[in-house]
C-alpha atoms as a printed R data frame, in Angstrom:
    type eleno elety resid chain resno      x       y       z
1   ATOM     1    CA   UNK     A     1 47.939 205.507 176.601
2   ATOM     2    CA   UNK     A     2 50.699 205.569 178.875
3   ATOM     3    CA   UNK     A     3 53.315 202.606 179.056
4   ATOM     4    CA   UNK     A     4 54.352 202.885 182.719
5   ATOM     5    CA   UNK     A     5 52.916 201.336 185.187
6   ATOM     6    CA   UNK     A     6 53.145 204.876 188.011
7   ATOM     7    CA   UNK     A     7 50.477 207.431 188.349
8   ATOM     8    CA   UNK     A     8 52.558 210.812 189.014
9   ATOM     9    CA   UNK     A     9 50.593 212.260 191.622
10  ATOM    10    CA   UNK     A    10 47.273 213.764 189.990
11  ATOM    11    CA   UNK     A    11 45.855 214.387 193.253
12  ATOM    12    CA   UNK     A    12 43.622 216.670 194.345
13  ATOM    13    CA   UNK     A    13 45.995 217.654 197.391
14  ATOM    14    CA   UNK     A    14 48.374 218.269 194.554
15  ATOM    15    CA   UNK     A    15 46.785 220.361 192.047
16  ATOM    16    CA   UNK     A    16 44.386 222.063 195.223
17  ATOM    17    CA   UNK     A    17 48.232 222.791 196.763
18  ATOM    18    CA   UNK     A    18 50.075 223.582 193.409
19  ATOM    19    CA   UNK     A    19 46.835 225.992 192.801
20  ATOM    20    CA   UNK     A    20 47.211 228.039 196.032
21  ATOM    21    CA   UNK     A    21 50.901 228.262 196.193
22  ATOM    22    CA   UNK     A    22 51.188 229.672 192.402
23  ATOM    23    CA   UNK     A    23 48.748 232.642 193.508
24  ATOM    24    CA   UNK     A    24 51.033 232.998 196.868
25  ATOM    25    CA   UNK     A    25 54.207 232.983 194.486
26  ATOM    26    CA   UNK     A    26 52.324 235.503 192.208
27  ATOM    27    CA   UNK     A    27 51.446 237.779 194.961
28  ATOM    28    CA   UNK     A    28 55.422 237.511 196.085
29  ATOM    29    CA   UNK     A    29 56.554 238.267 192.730
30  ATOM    30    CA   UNK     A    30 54.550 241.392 192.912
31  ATOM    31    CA   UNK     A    31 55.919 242.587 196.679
32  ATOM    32    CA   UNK     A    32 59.182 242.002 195.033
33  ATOM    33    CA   UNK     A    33 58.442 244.464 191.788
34  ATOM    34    CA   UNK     A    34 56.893 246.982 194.034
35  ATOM    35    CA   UNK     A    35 59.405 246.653 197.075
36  ATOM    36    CA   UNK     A    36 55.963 246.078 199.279
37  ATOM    37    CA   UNK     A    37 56.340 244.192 202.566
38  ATOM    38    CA   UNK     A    38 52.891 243.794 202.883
39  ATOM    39    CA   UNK     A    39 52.651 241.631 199.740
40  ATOM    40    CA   UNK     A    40 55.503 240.059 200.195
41  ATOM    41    CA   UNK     A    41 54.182 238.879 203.686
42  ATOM    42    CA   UNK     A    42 51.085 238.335 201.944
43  ATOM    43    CA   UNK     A    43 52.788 235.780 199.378
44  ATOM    44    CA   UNK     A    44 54.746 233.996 201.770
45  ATOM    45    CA   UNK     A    45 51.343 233.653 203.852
46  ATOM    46    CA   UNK     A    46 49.248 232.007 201.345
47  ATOM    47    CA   UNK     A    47 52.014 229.712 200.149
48  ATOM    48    CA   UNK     A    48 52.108 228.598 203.937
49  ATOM    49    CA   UNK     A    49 48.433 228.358 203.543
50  ATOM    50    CA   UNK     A    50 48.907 225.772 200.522
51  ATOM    51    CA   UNK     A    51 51.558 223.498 202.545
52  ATOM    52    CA   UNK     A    52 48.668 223.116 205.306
53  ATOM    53    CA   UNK     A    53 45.961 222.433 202.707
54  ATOM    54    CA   UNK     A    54 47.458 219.686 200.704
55  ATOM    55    CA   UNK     A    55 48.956 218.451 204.382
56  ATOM    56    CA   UNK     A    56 45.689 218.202 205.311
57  ATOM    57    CA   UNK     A    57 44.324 216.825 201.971
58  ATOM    58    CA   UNK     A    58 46.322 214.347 201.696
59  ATOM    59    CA   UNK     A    59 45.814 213.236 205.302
60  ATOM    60    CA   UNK     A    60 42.413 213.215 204.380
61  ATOM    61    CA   UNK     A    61 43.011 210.483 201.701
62  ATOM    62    CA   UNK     A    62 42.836 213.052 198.537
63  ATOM    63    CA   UNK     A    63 46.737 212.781 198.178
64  ATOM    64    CA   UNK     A    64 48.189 209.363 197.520
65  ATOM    65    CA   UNK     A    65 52.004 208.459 197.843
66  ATOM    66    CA   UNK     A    66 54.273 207.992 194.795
67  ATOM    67    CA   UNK     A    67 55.002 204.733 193.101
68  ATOM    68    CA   UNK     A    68 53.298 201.681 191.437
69  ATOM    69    CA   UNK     A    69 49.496 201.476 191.982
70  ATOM    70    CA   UNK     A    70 46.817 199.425 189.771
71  ATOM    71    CA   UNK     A    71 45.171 201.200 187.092
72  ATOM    72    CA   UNK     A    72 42.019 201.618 189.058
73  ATOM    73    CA   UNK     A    73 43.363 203.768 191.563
74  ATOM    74    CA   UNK     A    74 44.980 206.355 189.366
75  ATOM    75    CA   UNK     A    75 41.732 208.883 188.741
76  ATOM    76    CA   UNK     A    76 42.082 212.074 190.880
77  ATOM    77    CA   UNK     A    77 38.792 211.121 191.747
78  ATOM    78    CA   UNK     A    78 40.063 208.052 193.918
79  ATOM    79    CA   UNK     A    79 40.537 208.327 197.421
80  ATOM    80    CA   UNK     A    80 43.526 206.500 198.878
81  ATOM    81    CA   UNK     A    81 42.338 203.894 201.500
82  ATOM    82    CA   UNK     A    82 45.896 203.390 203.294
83  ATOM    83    CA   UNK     A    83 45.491 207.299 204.093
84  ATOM    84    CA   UNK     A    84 44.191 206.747 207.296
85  ATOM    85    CA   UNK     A    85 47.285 203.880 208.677
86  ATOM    86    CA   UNK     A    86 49.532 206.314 206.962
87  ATOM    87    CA   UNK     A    87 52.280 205.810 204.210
88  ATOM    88    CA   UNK     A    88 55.773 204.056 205.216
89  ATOM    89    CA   UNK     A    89 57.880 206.652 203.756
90  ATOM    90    CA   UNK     A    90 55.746 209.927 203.968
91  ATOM    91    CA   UNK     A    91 57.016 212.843 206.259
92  ATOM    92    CA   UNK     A    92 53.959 214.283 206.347
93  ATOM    93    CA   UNK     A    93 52.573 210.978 207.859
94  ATOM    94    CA   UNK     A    94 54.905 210.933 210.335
95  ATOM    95    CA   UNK     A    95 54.468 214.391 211.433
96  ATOM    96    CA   UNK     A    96 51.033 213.519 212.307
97  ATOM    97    CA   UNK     A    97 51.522 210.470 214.400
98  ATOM    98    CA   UNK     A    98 50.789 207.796 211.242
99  ATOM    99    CA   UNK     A    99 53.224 205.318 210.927
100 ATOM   100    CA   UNK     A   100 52.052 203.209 208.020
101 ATOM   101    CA   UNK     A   101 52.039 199.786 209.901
102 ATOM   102    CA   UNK     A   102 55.921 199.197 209.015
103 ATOM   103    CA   UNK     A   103 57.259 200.538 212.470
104 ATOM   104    CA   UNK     A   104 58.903 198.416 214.257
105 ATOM   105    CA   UNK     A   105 57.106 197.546 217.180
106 ATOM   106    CA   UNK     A   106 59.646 196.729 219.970
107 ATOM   107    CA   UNK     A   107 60.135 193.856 221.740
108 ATOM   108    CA   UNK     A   108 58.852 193.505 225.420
109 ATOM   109    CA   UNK     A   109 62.211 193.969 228.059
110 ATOM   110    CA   UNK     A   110 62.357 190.991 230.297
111 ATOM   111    CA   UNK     A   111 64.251 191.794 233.838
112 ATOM   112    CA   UNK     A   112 65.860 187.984 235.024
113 ATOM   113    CA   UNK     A   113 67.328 189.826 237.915
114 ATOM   114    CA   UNK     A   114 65.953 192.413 240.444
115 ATOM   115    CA   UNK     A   115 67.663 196.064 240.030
116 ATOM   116    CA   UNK     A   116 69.646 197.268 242.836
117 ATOM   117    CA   UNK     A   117 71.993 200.302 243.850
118 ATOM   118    CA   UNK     A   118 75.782 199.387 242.890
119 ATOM   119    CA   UNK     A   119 76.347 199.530 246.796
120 ATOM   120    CA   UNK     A   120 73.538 196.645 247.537
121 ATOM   121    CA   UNK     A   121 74.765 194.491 245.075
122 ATOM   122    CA   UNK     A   122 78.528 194.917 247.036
123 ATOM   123    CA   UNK     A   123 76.585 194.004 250.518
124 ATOM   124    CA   UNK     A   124 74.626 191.211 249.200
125 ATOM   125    CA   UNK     A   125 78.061 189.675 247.818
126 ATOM   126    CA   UNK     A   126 79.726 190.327 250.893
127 ATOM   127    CA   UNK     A   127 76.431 188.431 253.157
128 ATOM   128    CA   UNK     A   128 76.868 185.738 250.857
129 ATOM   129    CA   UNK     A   129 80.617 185.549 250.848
130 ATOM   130    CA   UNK     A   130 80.925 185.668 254.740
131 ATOM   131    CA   UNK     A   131 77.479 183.545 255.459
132 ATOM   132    CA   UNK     A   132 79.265 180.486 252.917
């Protein structure tokens, strides 16, 4: 029994991800050893091909963010509900337009006066000057 109160990420975006990018690793070990380009393309294909997957997993809820959670949630088998409002500090949620719910939401601009041209604003003060 563990004495911390974090789960470390036993996802299945993370092991899924970790799983695909070891055999695209392997496969660019190999193009290296042999001098192939083709492998080494190969490699540096599939590991590209486990950054989308566990992007996309976790997205999907099957990757939770880092940090304290209760007990209950820390199974692999437990999706993570705030997946779909997004985490605060996750990249990845940001790259896909999820903000988490702690953006700041801007305030509304109030205009008290109209906008003019600089040269209006120099003939209205000029009407009012010479009409006072």
């Amino acid at each position: 029994m563990s004495a911390h109160p974090y789960d470390h990420g036993h996802t299945v975006a993370g092991w899924t991800g970790c799983g695909i990018a070891l055999a695209g690793t392997a496969l660019l070990g190999a193009g290296v050893c042999t001098v192939s380009g083709p492998l080494l393309a190969a490699g540096a294909a599939v590991d590209v091909l486990a950054l989308l997957v566990t992007w996309v997993l976790h997205l999907a809820g099957w990757g939770k963010p880092s940090g304290p959670r209760p007990r209950e949630e820390w199974s692999w088998r437990v999706r993570d509900s705030g997946a779909r409002a997004g985490h605060a500090e996750c990249l990845g949620c940001r790259w896909a337009g999820r903000r988490g719910g702690t953006a700041e939401v801007p305030a509304p601009v109030t205009v008290t006066a109209p906008v003019t041209a600089p040269g209006e604003r120099a003939a209205e003060a000029d009407a009012v000057g010479a009409g006072g």
